[in-house]
Amino acid sequence: MTTTNNTKALIESVKETLTQDGDLLRNIIQQVLQEMLEAEMDQVLGASKSERSDKRLGYRS
């Protein structure tokens, strides 16, 4: 029962936060997508942003 009550309280808290700040969800999604794109680019190029590597497959600005 306590877990269910805690979960419900957490859900209500998140809903309240999202309704108060409409840009919050947009910012979270933007940050997650940016991290995903950065990770994908690191994998494709073989090096992180500003990292020097002899095996690098391309360049990033």
Backbone atoms as SQL, in Angstrom:
CREATE TABLE atoms (id INTEGER PRIMARY KEY, chain TEXT, resi INTEGER, resn TEXT, atom TEXT, x REAL, y REAL, z REAL);
INSERT INTO atoms VALUES
  (1, 'A', 1, 'MET', 'N', 0.819, -1.200, 0.000),
  (2, 'A', 1, 'MET', 'CA', 0.000, 0.000, 0.000),
  (3, 'A', 1, 'MET', 'C', 0.857, 1.257, 0.000),
  (4, 'A', 2, 'THR', 'N', 1.940, 1.265, 0.772),
  (5, 'A', 2, 'THR', 'CA', 2.780, 2.457, 0.861),
  (6, 'A', 2, 'THR', 'C', 3.411, 2.779, -0.481),
  (7, 'A', 3, 'THR', 'N', 3.844, 1.741, -1.191),
  (8, 'A', 3, 'THR', 'CA', 4.445, 1.954, -2.505),
  (9, 'A', 3, 'THR', 'C', 3.437, 2.578, -3.461),
  (10, 'A', 4, 'THR', 'N', 2.215, 2.096, -3.436),
  (11, 'A', 4, 'THR', 'CA', 1.165, 2.638, -4.298),
  (12, 'A', 4, 'THR', 'C', 0.901, 4.097, -3.954),
  (13, 'A', 5, 'ASN', 'N', 0.844, 4.421, -2.684),
  (14, 'A', 5, 'ASN', 'CA', 0.616, 5.803, -2.268),
  (15, 'A', 5, 'ASN', 'C', 1.792, 6.695, -2.673),
  (16, 'A', 6, 'ASN', 'N', 3.014, 6.180, -2.524),
  (17, 'A', 6, 'ASN', 'CA', 4.200, 6.956, -2.925),
  (18, 'A', 6, 'ASN', 'C', 4.211, 7.186, -4.429),
  (19, 'A', 7, 'THR', 'N', 3.834, 6.171, -5.174),
  (20, 'A', 7, 'THR', 'CA', 3.797, 6.291, -6.632),
  (21, 'A', 7, 'THR', 'C', 2.752, 7.317, -7.053),
  (22, 'A', 8, 'LYS', 'N', 1.585, 7.253, -6.442),
  (23, 'A', 8, 'LYS', 'CA', 0.528, 8.212, -6.772),
  (24, 'A', 8, 'LYS', 'C', 0.962, 9.632, -6.430),
  (25, 'A', 9, 'ALA', 'N', 1.609, 9.794, -5.295),
  (26, 'A', 9, 'ALA', 'CA', 2.087, 11.123, -4.882),
  (27, 'A', 9, 'ALA', 'C', 3.137, 11.634, -5.855),
  (28, 'A', 10, 'LEU', 'N', 4.027, 10.745, -6.294),
  (29, 'A', 10, 'LEU', 'CA', 5.058, 11.131, -7.247),
  (30, 'A', 10, 'LEU', 'C', 4.443, 11.531, -8.581),
  (31, 'A', 11, 'ILE', 'N', 3.478, 10.770, -9.040),
  (32, 'A', 11, 'ILE', 'CA', 2.802, 11.081, -10.309),
  (33, 'A', 11, 'ILE', 'C', 2.106, 12.438, -10.219),
  (34, 'A', 12, 'GLU', 'N', 1.436, 12.677, -9.130),
  (35, 'A', 12, 'GLU', 'CA', 0.750, 13.968, -8.942),
  (36, 'A', 12, 'GLU', 'C', 1.758, 15.120, -8.907),
  (37, 'A', 13, 'SER', 'N', 2.886, 14.893, -8.264),
  (38, 'A', 13, 'SER', 'CA', 3.929, 15.911, -8.186),
  (39, 'A', 13, 'SER', 'C', 4.490, 16.237, -9.569),
  (40, 'A', 14, 'VAL', 'N', 4.723, 15.197, -10.356),
  (41, 'A', 14, 'VAL', 'CA', 5.237, 15.397, -11.719),
  (42, 'A', 14, 'VAL', 'C', 4.219, 16.123, -12.570),
  (43, 'A', 15, 'LYS', 'N', 2.956, 15.731, -12.474),
  (44, 'A', 15, 'LYS', 'CA', 1.904, 16.404, -13.241),
  (45, 'A', 15, 'LYS', 'C', 1.827, 17.879, -12.876),
  (46, 'A', 16, 'GLU', 'N', 1.893, 18.174, -11.593),
  (47, 'A', 16, 'GLU', 'CA', 1.824, 19.559, -11.133),
  (48, 'A', 16, 'GLU', 'C', 3.008, 20.372, -11.659),
  (49, 'A', 17, 'THR', 'N', 4.182, 19.773, -11.606),
  (50, 'A', 17, 'THR', 'CA', 5.382, 20.458, -12.095),
  (51, 'A', 17, 'THR', 'C', 5.278, 20.737, -13.589),
  (52, 'A', 18, 'LEU', 'N', 4.800, 19.755, -14.352),
  (53, 'A', 18, 'LEU', 'CA', 4.687, 19.928, -15.800),
  (54, 'A', 18, 'LEU', 'C', 3.647, 20.979, -16.162),
  (55, 'A', 19, 'THR', 'N', 2.567, 21.050, -15.427),
  (56, 'A', 19, 'THR', 'CA', 1.551, 22.048, -15.738),
  (57, 'A', 19, 'THR', 'C', 1.993, 23.444, -15.338),
  (58, 'A', 20, 'GLN', 'N', 2.853, 23.557, -14.348),
  (59, 'A', 20, 'GLN', 'CA', 3.345, 24.867, -13.931),
  (60, 'A', 20, 'GLN', 'C', 4.385, 25.407, -14.898),
  (61, 'A', 21, 'ASP', 'N', 5.204, 24.535, -15.442),
  (62, 'A', 21, 'ASP', 'CA', 6.280, 24.966, -16.328),
  (63, 'A', 21, 'ASP', 'C', 6.160, 24.222, -17.651),
  (64, 'A', 22, 'GLY', 'N', 5.484, 24.831, -18.615),
  (65, 'A', 22, 'GLY', 'CA', 5.258, 24.206, -19.902),
  (66, 'A', 22, 'GLY', 'C', 6.523, 23.938, -20.688),
  (67, 'A', 23, 'ASP', 'N', 7.571, 24.722, -20.444),
  (68, 'A', 23, 'ASP', 'CA', 8.825, 24.540, -21.157),
  (69, 'A', 23, 'ASP', 'C', 9.694, 23.443, -20.551),
  (70, 'A', 24, 'LEU', 'N', 9.348, 22.971, -19.370),
  (71, 'A', 24, 'LEU', 'CA', 10.154, 21.947, -18.705),
  (72, 'A', 24, 'LEU', 'C', 10.252, 20.685, -19.551),
  (73, 'A', 25, 'LEU', 'N', 9.126, 20.182, -20.002),
  (74, 'A', 25, 'LEU', 'CA', 9.118, 18.963, -20.814),
  (75, 'A', 25, 'LEU', 'C', 9.885, 19.179, -22.113),
  (76, 'A', 26, 'ARG', 'N', 9.699, 20.320, -22.728),
  (77, 'A', 26, 'ARG', 'CA', 10.420, 20.634, -23.967),
  (78, 'A', 26, 'ARG', 'C', 11.928, 20.637, -23.721),
  (79, 'A', 27, 'ASN', 'N', 12.355, 21.230, -22.618),
  (80, 'A', 27, 'ASN', 'CA', 13.780, 21.290, -22.300),
  (81, 'A', 27, 'ASN', 'C', 14.351, 19.899, -22.022),
  (82, 'A', 28, 'ILE', 'N', 13.587, 19.078, -21.317),
  (83, 'A', 28, 'ILE', 'CA', 14.046, 17.718, -21.023),
  (84, 'A', 28, 'ILE', 'C', 14.207, 16.922, -22.310),
  (85, 'A', 29, 'ILE', 'N', 13.211, 17.001, -23.177),
  (86, 'A', 29, 'ILE', 'CA', 13.273, 16.274, -24.452),
  (87, 'A', 29, 'ILE', 'C', 14.433, 16.779, -25.294),
  (88, 'A', 30, 'GLN', 'N', 14.636, 18.073, -25.335),
  (89, 'A', 30, 'GLN', 'CA', 15.733, 18.655, -26.109),
  (90, 'A', 30, 'GLN', 'C', 17.084, 18.156, -25.592),
  (91, 'A', 31, 'GLN', 'N', 17.265, 18.126, -24.288),
  (92, 'A', 31, 'GLN', 'CA', 18.528, 17.660, -23.717),
  (93, 'A', 31, 'GLN', 'C', 18.769, 16.178, -24.001),
  (94, 'A', 32, 'VAL', 'N', 17.718, 15.371, -23.884),
  (95, 'A', 32, 'VAL', 'CA', 17.853, 13.933, -24.150),
  (96, 'A', 32, 'VAL', 'C', 18.204, 13.698, -25.611),
  (97, 'A', 33, 'LEU', 'N', 17.521, 14.370, -26.512),
  (98, 'A', 33, 'LEU', 'CA', 17.814, 14.211, -27.939),
  (99, 'A', 33, 'LEU', 'C', 19.230, 14.677, -28.278),
  (100, 'A', 34, 'GLN', 'N', 19.658, 15.784, -27.677),
  (101, 'A', 34, 'GLN', 'CA', 21.008, 16.289, -27.925),
  (102, 'A', 34, 'GLN', 'C', 22.054, 15.272, -27.478),
  (103, 'A', 35, 'GLU', 'N', 21.859, 14.682, -26.309),
  (104, 'A', 35, 'GLU', 'CA', 22.787, 13.666, -25.802),
  (105, 'A', 35, 'GLU', 'C', 22.816, 12.443, -26.715),
  (106, 'A', 36, 'MET', 'N', 21.644, 12.049, -27.208),
  (107, 'A', 36, 'MET', 'CA', 21.575, 10.894, -28.108),
  (108, 'A', 36, 'MET', 'C', 22.313, 11.183, -29.414),
  (109, 'A', 37, 'LEU', 'N', 22.109, 12.367, -29.962),
  (110, 'A', 37, 'LEU', 'CA', 22.783, 12.736, -31.209),
  (111, 'A', 37, 'LEU', 'C', 24.293, 12.830, -31.017),
  (112, 'A', 38, 'GLU', 'N', 24.720, 13.397, -29.897),
  (113, 'A', 38, 'GLU', 'CA', 26.155, 13.494, -29.606),
  (114, 'A', 38, 'GLU', 'C', 26.773, 12.101, -29.501),
  (115, 'A', 39, 'ALA', 'N', 26.095, 11.189, -28.806),
  (116, 'A', 39, 'ALA', 'CA', 26.615, 9.830, -28.645),
  (117, 'A', 39, 'ALA', 'C', 26.695, 9.118, -29.995),
  (118, 'A', 40, 'GLU', 'N', 25.672, 9.305, -30.820),
  (119, 'A', 40, 'GLU', 'CA', 25.674, 8.678, -32.143),
  (120, 'A', 40, 'GLU', 'C', 26.809, 9.232, -32.998),
  (121, 'A', 41, 'MET', 'N', 27.022, 10.545, -32.936),
  (122, 'A', 41, 'MET', 'CA', 28.086, 11.156, -33.722),
  (123, 'A', 41, 'MET', 'C', 29.459, 10.684, -33.241),
  (124, 'A', 42, 'ASP', 'N', 29.633, 10.570, -31.917),
  (125, 'A', 42, 'ASP', 'CA', 30.888, 10.063, -31.363),
  (126, 'A', 42, 'ASP', 'C', 31.168, 8.664, -31.891),
  (127, 'A', 43, 'GLN', 'N', 30.140, 7.831, -31.926),
  (128, 'A', 43, 'GLN', 'CA', 30.293, 6.453, -32.381),
  (129, 'A', 43, 'GLN', 'C', 30.637, 6.396, -33.866),
  (130, 'A', 44, 'VAL', 'N', 29.959, 7.182, -34.673),
  (131, 'A', 44, 'VAL', 'CA', 30.183, 7.164, -36.116),
  (132, 'A', 44, 'VAL', 'C', 31.579, 7.689, -36.464),
  (133, 'A', 45, 'LEU', 'N', 31.988, 8.783, -35.804),
  (134, 'A', 45, 'LEU', 'CA', 33.274, 9.393, -36.124),
  (135, 'A', 45, 'LEU', 'C', 34.452, 8.690, -35.449),
  (136, 'A', 46, 'GLY', 'N', 34.187, 7.949, -34.403),
  (137, 'A', 46, 'GLY', 'CA', 35.253, 7.238, -33.715),
  (138, 'A', 46, 'GLY', 'C', 35.987, 8.090, -32.692),
  (139, 'A', 47, 'ALA', 'N', 35.463, 9.261, -32.361),
  (140, 'A', 47, 'ALA', 'CA', 36.089, 10.145, -31.370),
  (141, 'A', 47, 'ALA', 'C', 35.048, 11.130, -30.863),
  (142, 'A', 48, 'SER', 'N', 35.259, 11.594, -29.631),
  (143, 'A', 48, 'SER', 'CA', 34.356, 12.586, -29.051),
  (144, 'A', 48, 'SER', 'C', 34.646, 13.968, -29.613),
  (145, 'A', 49, 'LYS', 'N', 33.751, 14.890, -29.346),
  (146, 'A', 49, 'LYS', 'CA', 33.917, 16.274, -29.784),
  (147, 'A', 49, 'LYS', 'C', 35.228, 16.829, -29.226),
  (148, 'A', 50, 'SER', 'N', 36.037, 17.432, -30.063),
  (149, 'A', 50, 'SER', 'CA', 37.331, 18.024, -29.727),
  (150, 'A', 50, 'SER', 'C', 38.382, 17.000, -29.321),
  (151, 'A', 51, 'GLU', 'N', 38.104, 15.725, -29.501),
  (152, 'A', 51, 'GLU', 'CA', 39.071, 14.675, -29.172),
  (153, 'A', 51, 'GLU', 'C', 39.919, 14.381, -30.400),
  (154, 'A', 52, 'ARG', 'N', 41.196, 14.277, -30.189),
  (155, 'A', 52, 'ARG', 'CA', 42.101, 13.930, -31.288),
  (156, 'A', 52, 'ARG', 'C', 42.295, 12.420, -31.297),
  (157, 'A', 53, 'SER', 'N', 42.226, 11.851, -32.489),
  (158, 'A', 53, 'SER', 'CA', 42.373, 10.412, -32.615),
  (159, 'A', 53, 'SER', 'C', 42.886, 10.089, -34.012),
  (160, 'A', 54, 'ASP', 'N', 43.851, 9.173, -34.087),
  (161, 'A', 54, 'ASP', 'CA', 44.375, 8.765, -35.396),
  (162, 'A', 54, 'ASP', 'C', 43.348, 7.947, -36.169),
  (163, 'A', 55, 'LYS', 'N', 42.410, 7.358, -35.462),
  (164, 'A', 55, 'LYS', 'CA', 41.393, 6.507, -36.090),
  (165, 'A', 55, 'LYS', 'C', 40.133, 7.266, -36.440),
  (166, 'A', 56, 'ARG', 'N', 40.131, 8.584, -36.235),
  (167, 'A', 56, 'ARG', 'CA', 38.939, 9.402, -36.473),
  (168, 'A', 56, 'ARG', 'C', 38.494, 9.261, -37.929),
  (169, 'A', 57, 'LEU', 'N', 37.195, 9.131, -38.126),
  (170, 'A', 57, 'LEU', 'CA', 36.647, 8.924, -39.467),
  (171, 'A', 57, 'LEU', 'C', 36.096, 10.208, -40.099),
  (172, 'A', 58, 'GLY', 'N', 36.110, 11.311, -39.393),
  (173, 'A', 58, 'GLY', 'CA', 35.587, 12.571, -39.907),
  (174, 'A', 58, 'GLY', 'C', 35.839, 13.684, -38.923),
  (175, 'A', 59, 'TYR', 'N', 35.275, 14.841, -39.181),
  (176, 'A', 59, 'TYR', 'CA', 35.491, 16.008, -38.331),
  (177, 'A', 59, 'TYR', 'C', 34.175, 16.558, -37.820),
  (178, 'A', 60, 'ARG', 'N', 34.224, 17.162, -36.636),
  (179, 'A', 60, 'ARG', 'CA', 33.069, 17.816, -36.038),
  (180, 'A', 60, 'ARG', 'C', 33.421, 19.248, -35.776),
  (181, 'A', 61, 'SER', 'N', 32.432, 20.109, -35.896),
  (182, 'A', 61, 'SER', 'CA', 32.677, 21.499, -35.542),
  (183, 'A', 61, 'SER', 'C', 32.118, 21.784, -34.176);
